[in-house]
Tab-separated table of C-alpha atoms and ligand atoms in Angstrom:
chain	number	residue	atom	x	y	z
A	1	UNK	CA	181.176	-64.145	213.498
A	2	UNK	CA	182.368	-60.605	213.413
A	3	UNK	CA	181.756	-57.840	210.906
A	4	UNK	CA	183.694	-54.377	211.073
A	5	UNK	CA	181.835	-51.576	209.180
A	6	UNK	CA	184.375	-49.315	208.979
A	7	UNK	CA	182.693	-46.401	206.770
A	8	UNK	CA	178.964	-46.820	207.960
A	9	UNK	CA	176.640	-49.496	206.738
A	10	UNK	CA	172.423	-48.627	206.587
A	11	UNK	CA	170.249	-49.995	209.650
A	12	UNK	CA	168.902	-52.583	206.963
A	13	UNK	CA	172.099	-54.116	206.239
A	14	UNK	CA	172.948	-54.302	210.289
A	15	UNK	CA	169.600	-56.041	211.247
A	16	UNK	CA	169.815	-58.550	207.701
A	17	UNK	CA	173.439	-59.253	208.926
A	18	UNK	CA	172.447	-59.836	212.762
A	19	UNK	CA	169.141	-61.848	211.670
A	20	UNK	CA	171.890	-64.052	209.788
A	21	UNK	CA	173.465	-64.515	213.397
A	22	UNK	CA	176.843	-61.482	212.518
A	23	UNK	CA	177.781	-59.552	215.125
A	24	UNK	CA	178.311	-56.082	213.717
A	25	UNK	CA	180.427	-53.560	214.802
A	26	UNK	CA	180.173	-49.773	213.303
A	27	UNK	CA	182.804	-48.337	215.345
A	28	UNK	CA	184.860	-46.110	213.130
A	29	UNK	CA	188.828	-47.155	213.597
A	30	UNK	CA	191.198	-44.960	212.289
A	31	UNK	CA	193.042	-46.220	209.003
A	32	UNK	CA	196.034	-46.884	210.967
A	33	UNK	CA	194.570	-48.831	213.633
A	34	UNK	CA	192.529	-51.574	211.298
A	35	UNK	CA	195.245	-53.977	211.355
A	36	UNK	CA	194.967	-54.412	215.253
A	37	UNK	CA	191.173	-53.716	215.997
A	38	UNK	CA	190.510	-56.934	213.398
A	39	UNK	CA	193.204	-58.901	214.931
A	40	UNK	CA	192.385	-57.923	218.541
A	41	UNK	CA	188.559	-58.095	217.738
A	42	UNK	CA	189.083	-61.531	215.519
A	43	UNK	CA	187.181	-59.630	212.810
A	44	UNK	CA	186.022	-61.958	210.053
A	45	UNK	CA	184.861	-59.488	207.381
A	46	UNK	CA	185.313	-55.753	207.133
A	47	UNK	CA	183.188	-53.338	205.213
A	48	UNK	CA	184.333	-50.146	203.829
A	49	UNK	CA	182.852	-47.529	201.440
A	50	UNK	CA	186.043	-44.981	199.701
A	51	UNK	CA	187.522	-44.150	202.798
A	52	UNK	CA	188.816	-46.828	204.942
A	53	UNK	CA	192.082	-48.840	202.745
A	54	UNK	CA	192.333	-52.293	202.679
A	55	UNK	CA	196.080	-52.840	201.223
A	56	UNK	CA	198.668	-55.816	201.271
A	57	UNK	CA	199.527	-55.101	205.151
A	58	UNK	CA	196.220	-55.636	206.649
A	59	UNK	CA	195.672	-58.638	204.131
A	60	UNK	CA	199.107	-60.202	205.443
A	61	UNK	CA	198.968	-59.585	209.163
A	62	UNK	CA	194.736	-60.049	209.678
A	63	UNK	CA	194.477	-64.674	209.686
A	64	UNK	CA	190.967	-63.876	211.028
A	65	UNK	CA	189.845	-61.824	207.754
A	66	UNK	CA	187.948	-63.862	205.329
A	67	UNK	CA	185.985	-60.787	203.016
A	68	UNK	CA	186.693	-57.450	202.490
A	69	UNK	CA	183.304	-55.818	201.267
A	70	UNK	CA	182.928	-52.191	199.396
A	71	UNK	CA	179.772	-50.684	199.683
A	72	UNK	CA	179.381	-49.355	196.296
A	73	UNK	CA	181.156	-49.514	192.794
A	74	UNK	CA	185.410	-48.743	192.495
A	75	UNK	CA	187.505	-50.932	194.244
A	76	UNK	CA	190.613	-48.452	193.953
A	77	UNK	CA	190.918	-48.819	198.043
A	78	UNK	CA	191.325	-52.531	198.655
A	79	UNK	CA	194.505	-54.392	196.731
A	80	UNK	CA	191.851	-57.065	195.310
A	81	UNK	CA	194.085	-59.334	193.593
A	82	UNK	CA	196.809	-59.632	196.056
A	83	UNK	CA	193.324	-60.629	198.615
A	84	UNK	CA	191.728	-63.239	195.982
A	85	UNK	CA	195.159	-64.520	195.426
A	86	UNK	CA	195.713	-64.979	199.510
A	87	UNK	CA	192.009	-66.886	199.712
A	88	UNK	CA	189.872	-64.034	200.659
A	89	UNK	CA	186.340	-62.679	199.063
A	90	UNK	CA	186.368	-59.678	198.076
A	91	UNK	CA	182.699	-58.406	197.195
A	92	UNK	CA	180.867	-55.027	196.646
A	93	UNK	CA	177.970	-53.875	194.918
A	94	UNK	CA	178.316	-52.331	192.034
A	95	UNK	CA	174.528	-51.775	190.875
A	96	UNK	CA	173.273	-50.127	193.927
A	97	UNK	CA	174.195	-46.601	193.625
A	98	UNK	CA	174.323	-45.840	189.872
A	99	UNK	CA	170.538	-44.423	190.100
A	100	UNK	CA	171.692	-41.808	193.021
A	101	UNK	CA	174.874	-41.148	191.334
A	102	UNK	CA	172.758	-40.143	187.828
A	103	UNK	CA	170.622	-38.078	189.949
A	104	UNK	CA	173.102	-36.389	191.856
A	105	UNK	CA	174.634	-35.664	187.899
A	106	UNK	CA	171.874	-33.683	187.250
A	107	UNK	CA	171.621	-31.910	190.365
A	108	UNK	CA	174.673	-30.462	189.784
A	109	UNK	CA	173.478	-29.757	186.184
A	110	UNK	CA	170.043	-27.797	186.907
A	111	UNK	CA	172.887	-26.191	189.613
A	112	UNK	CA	175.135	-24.940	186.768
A	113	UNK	CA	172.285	-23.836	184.245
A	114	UNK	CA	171.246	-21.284	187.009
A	115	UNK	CA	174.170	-20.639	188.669
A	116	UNK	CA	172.969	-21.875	191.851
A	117	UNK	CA	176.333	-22.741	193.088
A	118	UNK	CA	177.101	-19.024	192.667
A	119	UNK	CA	173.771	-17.441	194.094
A	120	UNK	CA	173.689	-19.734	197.010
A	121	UNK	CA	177.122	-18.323	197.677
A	122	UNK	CA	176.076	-14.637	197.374
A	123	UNK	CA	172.746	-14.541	198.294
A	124	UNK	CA	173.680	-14.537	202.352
A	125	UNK	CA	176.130	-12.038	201.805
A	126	UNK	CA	174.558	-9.099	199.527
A	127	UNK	CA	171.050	-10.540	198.921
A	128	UNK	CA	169.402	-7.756	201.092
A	129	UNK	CA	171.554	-5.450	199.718
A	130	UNK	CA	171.998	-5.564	196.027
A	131	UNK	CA	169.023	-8.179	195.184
A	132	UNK	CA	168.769	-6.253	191.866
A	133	UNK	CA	172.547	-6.922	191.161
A	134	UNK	CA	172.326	-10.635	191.787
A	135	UNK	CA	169.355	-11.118	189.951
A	136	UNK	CA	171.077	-9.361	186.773
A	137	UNK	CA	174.120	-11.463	187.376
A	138	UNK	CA	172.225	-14.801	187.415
A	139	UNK	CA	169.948	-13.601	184.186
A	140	UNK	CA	171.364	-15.407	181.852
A	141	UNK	CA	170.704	-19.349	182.328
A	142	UNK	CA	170.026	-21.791	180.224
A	143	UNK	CA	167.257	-24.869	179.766
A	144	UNK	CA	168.507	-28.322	179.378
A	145	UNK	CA	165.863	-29.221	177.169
A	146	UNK	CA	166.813	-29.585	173.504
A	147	UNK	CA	170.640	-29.559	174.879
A	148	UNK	CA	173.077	-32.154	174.006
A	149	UNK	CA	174.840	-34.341	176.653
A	150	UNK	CA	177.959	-36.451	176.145
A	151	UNK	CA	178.355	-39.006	178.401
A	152	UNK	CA	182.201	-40.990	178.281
A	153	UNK	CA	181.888	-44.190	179.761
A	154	UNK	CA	178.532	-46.009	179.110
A	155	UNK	CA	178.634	-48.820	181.756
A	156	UNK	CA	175.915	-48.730	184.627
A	157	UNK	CA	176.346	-45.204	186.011
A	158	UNK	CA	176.570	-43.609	182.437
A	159	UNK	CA	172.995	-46.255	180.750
A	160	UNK	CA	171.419	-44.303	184.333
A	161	UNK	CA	172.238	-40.678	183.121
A	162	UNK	CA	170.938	-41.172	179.850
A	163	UNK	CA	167.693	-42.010	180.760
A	164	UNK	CA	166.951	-39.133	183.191
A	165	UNK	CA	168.644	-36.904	180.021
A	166	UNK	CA	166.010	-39.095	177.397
A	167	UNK	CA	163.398	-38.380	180.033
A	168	UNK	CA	164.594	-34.022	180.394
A	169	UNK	CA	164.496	-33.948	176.001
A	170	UNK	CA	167.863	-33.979	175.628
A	171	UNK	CA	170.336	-35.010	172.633
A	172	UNK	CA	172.394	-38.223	174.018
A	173	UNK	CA	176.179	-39.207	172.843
A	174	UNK	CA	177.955	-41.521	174.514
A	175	UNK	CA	181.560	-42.858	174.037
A	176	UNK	CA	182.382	-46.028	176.082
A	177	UNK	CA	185.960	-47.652	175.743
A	178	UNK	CA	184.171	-51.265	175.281
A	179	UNK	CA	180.583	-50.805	175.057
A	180	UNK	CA	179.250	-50.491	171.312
A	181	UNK	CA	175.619	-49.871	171.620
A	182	UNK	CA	172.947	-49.904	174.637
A	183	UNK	CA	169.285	-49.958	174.693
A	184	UNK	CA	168.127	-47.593	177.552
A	185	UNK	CA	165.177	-48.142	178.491
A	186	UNK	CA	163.237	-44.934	179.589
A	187	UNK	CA	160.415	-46.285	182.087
A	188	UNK	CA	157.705	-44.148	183.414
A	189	UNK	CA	155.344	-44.135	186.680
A	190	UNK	CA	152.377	-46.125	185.083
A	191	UNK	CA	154.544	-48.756	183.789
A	192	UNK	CA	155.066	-47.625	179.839
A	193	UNK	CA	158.160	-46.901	178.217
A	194	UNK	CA	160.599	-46.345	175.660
A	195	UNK	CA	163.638	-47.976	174.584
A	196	UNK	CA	165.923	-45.842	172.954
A	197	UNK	CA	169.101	-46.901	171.185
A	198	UNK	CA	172.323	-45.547	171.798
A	199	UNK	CA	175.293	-46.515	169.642
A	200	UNK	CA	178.771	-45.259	170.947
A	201	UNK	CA	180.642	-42.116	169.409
A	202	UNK	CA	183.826	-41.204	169.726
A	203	UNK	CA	185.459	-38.887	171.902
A	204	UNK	CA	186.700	-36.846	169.194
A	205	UNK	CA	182.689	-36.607	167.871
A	206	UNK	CA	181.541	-36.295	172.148
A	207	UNK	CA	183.914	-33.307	173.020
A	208	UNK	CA	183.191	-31.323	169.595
A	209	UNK	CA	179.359	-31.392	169.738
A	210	UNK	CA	177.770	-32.105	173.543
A	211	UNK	CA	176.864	-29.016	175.394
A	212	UNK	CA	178.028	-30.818	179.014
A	213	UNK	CA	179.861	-33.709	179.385
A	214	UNK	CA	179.498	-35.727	182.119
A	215	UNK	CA	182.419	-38.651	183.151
A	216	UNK	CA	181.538	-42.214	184.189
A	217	UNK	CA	184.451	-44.373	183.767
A	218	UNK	CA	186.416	-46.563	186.718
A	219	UNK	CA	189.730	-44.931	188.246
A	220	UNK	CA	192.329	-44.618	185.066
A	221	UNK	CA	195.363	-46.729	185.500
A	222	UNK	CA	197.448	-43.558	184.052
A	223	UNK	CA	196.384	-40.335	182.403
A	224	UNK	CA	193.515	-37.855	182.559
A	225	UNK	CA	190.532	-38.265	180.350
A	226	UNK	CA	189.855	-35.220	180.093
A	227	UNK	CA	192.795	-32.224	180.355
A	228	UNK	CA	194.425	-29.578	178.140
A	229	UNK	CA	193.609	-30.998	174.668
A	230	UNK	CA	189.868	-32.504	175.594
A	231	UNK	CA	188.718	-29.066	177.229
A	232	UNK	CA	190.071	-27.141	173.418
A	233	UNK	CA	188.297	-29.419	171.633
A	234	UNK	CA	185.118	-28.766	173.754
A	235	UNK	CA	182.322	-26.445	172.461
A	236	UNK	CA	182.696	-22.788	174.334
A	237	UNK	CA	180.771	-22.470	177.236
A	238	UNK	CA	180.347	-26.374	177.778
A	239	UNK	CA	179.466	-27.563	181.402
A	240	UNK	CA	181.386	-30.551	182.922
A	241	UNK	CA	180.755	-32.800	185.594
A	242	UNK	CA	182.679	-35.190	187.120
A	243	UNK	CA	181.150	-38.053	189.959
A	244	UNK	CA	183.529	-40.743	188.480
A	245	UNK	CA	187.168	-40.244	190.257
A	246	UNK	CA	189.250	-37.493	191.046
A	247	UNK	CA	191.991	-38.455	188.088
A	248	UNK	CA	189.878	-38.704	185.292
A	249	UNK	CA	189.941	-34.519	184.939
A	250	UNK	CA	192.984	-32.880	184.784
A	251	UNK	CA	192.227	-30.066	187.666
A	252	UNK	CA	194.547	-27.837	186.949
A	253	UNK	CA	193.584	-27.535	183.196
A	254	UNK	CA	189.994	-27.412	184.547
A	255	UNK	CA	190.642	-24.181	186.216
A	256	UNK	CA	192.286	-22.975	183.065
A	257	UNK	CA	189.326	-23.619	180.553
A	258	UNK	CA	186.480	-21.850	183.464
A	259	UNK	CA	189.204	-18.621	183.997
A	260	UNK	CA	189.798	-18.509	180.134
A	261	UNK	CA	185.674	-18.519	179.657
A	262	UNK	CA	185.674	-21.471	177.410
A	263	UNK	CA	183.447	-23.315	179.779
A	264	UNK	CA	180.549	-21.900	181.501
A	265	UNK	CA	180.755	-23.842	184.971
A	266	UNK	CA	182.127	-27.498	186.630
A	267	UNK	CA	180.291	-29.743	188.849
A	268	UNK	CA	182.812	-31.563	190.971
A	269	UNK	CA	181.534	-34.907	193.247
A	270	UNK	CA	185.216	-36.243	193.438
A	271	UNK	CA	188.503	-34.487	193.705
A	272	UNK	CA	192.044	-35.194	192.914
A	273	UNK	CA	193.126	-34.809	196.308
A	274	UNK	CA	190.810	-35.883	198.695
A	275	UNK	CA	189.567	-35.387	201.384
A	276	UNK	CA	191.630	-32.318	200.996
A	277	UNK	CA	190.470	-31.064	197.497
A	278	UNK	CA	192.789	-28.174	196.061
A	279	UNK	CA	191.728	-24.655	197.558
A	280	UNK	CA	191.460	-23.405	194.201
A	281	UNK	CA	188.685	-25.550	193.502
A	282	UNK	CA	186.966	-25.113	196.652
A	283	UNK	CA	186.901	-21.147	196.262
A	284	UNK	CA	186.061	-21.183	192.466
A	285	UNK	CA	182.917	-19.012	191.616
A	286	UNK	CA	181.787	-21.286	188.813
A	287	UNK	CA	182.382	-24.675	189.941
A	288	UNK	CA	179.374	-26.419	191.886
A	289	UNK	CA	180.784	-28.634	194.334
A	290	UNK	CA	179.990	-31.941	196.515
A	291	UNK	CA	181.787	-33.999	198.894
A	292	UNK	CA	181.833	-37.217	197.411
A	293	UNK	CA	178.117	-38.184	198.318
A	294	UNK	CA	176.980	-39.515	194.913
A	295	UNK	CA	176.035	-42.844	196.666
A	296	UNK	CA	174.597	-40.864	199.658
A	297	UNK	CA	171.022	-41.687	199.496
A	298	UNK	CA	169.136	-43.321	201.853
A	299	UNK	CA	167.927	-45.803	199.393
A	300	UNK	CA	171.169	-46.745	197.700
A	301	UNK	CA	172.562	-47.211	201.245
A	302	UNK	CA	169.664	-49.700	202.145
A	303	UNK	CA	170.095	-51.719	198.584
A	304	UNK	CA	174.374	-51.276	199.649
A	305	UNK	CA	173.729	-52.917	203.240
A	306	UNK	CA	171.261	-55.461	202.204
A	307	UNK	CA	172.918	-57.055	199.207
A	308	UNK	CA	176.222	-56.594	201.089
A	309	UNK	CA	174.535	-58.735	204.209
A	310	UNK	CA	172.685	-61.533	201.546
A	311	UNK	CA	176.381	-61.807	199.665
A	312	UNK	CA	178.051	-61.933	203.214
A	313	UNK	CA	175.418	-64.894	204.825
A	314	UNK	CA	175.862	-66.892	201.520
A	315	UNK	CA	179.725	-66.867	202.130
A	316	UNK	CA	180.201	-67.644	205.462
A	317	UNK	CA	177.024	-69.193	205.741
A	318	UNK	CA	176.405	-71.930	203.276
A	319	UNK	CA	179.704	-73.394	203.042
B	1	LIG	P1	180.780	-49.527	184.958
B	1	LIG	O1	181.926	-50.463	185.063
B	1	LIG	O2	179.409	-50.075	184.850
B	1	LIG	O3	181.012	-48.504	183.746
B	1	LIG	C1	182.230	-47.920	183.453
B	1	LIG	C2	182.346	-47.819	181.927
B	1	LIG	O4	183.502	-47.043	181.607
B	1	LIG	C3	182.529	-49.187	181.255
B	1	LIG	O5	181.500	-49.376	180.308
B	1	LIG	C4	183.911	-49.114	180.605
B	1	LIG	O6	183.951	-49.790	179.373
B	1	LIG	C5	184.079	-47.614	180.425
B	1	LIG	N1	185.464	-47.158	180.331
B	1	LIG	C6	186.526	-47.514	181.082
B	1	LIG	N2	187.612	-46.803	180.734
B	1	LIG	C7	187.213	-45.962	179.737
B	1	LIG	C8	187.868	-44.972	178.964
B	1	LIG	N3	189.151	-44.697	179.171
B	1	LIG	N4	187.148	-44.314	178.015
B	1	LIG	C9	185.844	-44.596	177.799
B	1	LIG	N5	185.167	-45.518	178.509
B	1	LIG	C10	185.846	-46.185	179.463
B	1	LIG	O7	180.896	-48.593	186.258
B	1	LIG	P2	179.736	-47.676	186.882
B	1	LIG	O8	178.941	-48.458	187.873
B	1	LIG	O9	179.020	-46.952	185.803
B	1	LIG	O10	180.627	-46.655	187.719
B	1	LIG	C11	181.528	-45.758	187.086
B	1	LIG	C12	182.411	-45.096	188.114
B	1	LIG	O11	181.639	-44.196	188.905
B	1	LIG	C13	182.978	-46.037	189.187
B	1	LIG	O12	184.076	-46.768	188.800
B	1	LIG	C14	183.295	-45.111	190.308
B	1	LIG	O13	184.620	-44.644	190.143
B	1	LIG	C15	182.303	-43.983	190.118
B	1	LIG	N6	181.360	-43.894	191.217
B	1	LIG	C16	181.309	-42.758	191.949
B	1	LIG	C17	180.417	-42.627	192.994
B	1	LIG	C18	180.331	-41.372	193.802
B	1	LIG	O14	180.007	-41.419	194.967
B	1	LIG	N7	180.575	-40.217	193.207
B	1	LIG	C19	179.554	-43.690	193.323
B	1	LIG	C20	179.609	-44.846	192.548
B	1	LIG	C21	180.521	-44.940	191.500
């Protein structure tokens, strides 16, 4: 049996897939060209990450296909009812990535603090020349100690960022659509740890009194979480970041709030428009800015492949 991952899979996934007796093919076909490569290639399951689209076409015209598989959390690429309803699996794994994801949160936070998005920008260009200048410009950062965070959406992702923040000394709020309470368990190296309870505020109470906010809900049927009205209601010079979904943050009244000074700086994982984010966010001074890699460690790519392969071999393989 064939397996087409489209978007990459880790080494561990290919060699748990081919000990299960899969052929696996990483080829990358263009988005256009999926329909024929499975049909021509009688490809039984394809794997993507974000990029690659599995819609109603491919699930029509592909008889060979029997699971689509998403390496990682949203499922906003593949049409997932329409497949289910037409016979076919349709797994991912949603657990694998939230820990890199909650990291990569706080990278871009310790970024924003001290205006390393900005520095790292400037430094090539005048740091042999006006060293004293940048070093006055970056002065004035900030700890994240003591600091309040709000997170919106307390599912997997969100439960992950509050423990690093427990762990830092910060204040946690959350504000979750459907989840009331969690206890977050802070672990440490040498096995002790804390729980610490978090009960759900909301948004109203999150916007007013965090000094960042940082989004973790799925892809929004309709409407921003966060535009015009949510940045007003935002302390002044608040930090944002967003590694849910380009969607959740209204872009254009992001640019707004940094020009007007109300908040002090944006880190940006995911983009409205992608892969061709809007220039004006690319070229902004204050926003710190990825390319969709929150998932992009090596070891939530090996826990992606390997669960993807086990969830793959019990399909196909224990029927
Ligand atoms: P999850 O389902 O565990 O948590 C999402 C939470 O959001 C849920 O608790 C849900 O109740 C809540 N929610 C939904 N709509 C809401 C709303 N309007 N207001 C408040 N809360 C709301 O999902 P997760 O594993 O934490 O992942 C969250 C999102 O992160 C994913 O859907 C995906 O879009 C994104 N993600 C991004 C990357 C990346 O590479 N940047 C990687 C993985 C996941």
């Amino acid at each position: 049996m064939k397996v087409l991952a489209n978007d990459g899979i880790s080494d561990s996934g290919i060699k748990a897939l081919e000990r299960g007796g899969f052929e696996v093919i990483t080829t990358k076909v263009a988005q256009e060209q999926v329909e024929s490569f499975v049909n021509t290639n009688n490809i039984d399951v394809v794997l993507v990450r974000s990029a690659t689209k599995v819609r109603k076409d491919i699930i029509d015209n592909c008889p060979s296909l029997k699971i689509i598989g998403r390496g990682g959390v949203g499922m906003d690429n593949i049409d997932v009812e329409y497949a289910r309803s037409n016979g076919l699996h349709v797994i991912n794994t949603p657990a694998s990535s939230s820990e890199s994801v909650a990291e990569l949160v706080f990278a871009h936070l310790f970024t924003g603090v001290r205006f390393l998005h900005d520095s790292n920008r400037n430094m090539p260009l005048e740091g042999d020349t006006n060293f004293n200048g940048l070093k006055k410009a970056y002065a004035n950062g900030i700890e994240l100690r003591g600091k309040t965070i709000g997170i919106i959406g307390f599912g997997r992702i969100g439960q992950a960022v509050a423990k690093i923040a427990l762990g830092l000394g910060m204040k946690v709020i959350a504000s979750d659509k459907y989840v009331n309470e969690a206890i977050i368990k802070v672990d440490f190296y040498n096995g002790q740890f804390i729980n610490v309870d978090i009960v759900s505020e909301s948004m109203e109470d999150l916007l007013k009194h965090s000094d960042f906010i940082t989004i973790h809900v799925p892809a929004q049927e309709s409407g921003y979480i966060i535009g015009k009205d949510e940045f007003k209601q935002m302390k002044d010079n608040a930090g944002i970041i967003n590694t849910a979904r380009g969607g959740v943050i209204d872009e254009v009244a992001l640019i707004e709030a940094l020009d007007e000074g109300k908040l002090l700086f944006a880190g940006l994982d995911v983009f409205e428009n992608e892969p061709k984010p809007a220039m004006q966010l690319l070229m902004h001074p204050k926003i710190s800015l990825t390319p969709h890699i929150g998932a992009a460690t090596d070891e939530a790519q090996d826990r992606i492949g390997t669960e993807l392969a086990e969830q793959i071999i019990s399909i196909l393989k224990n029927k």
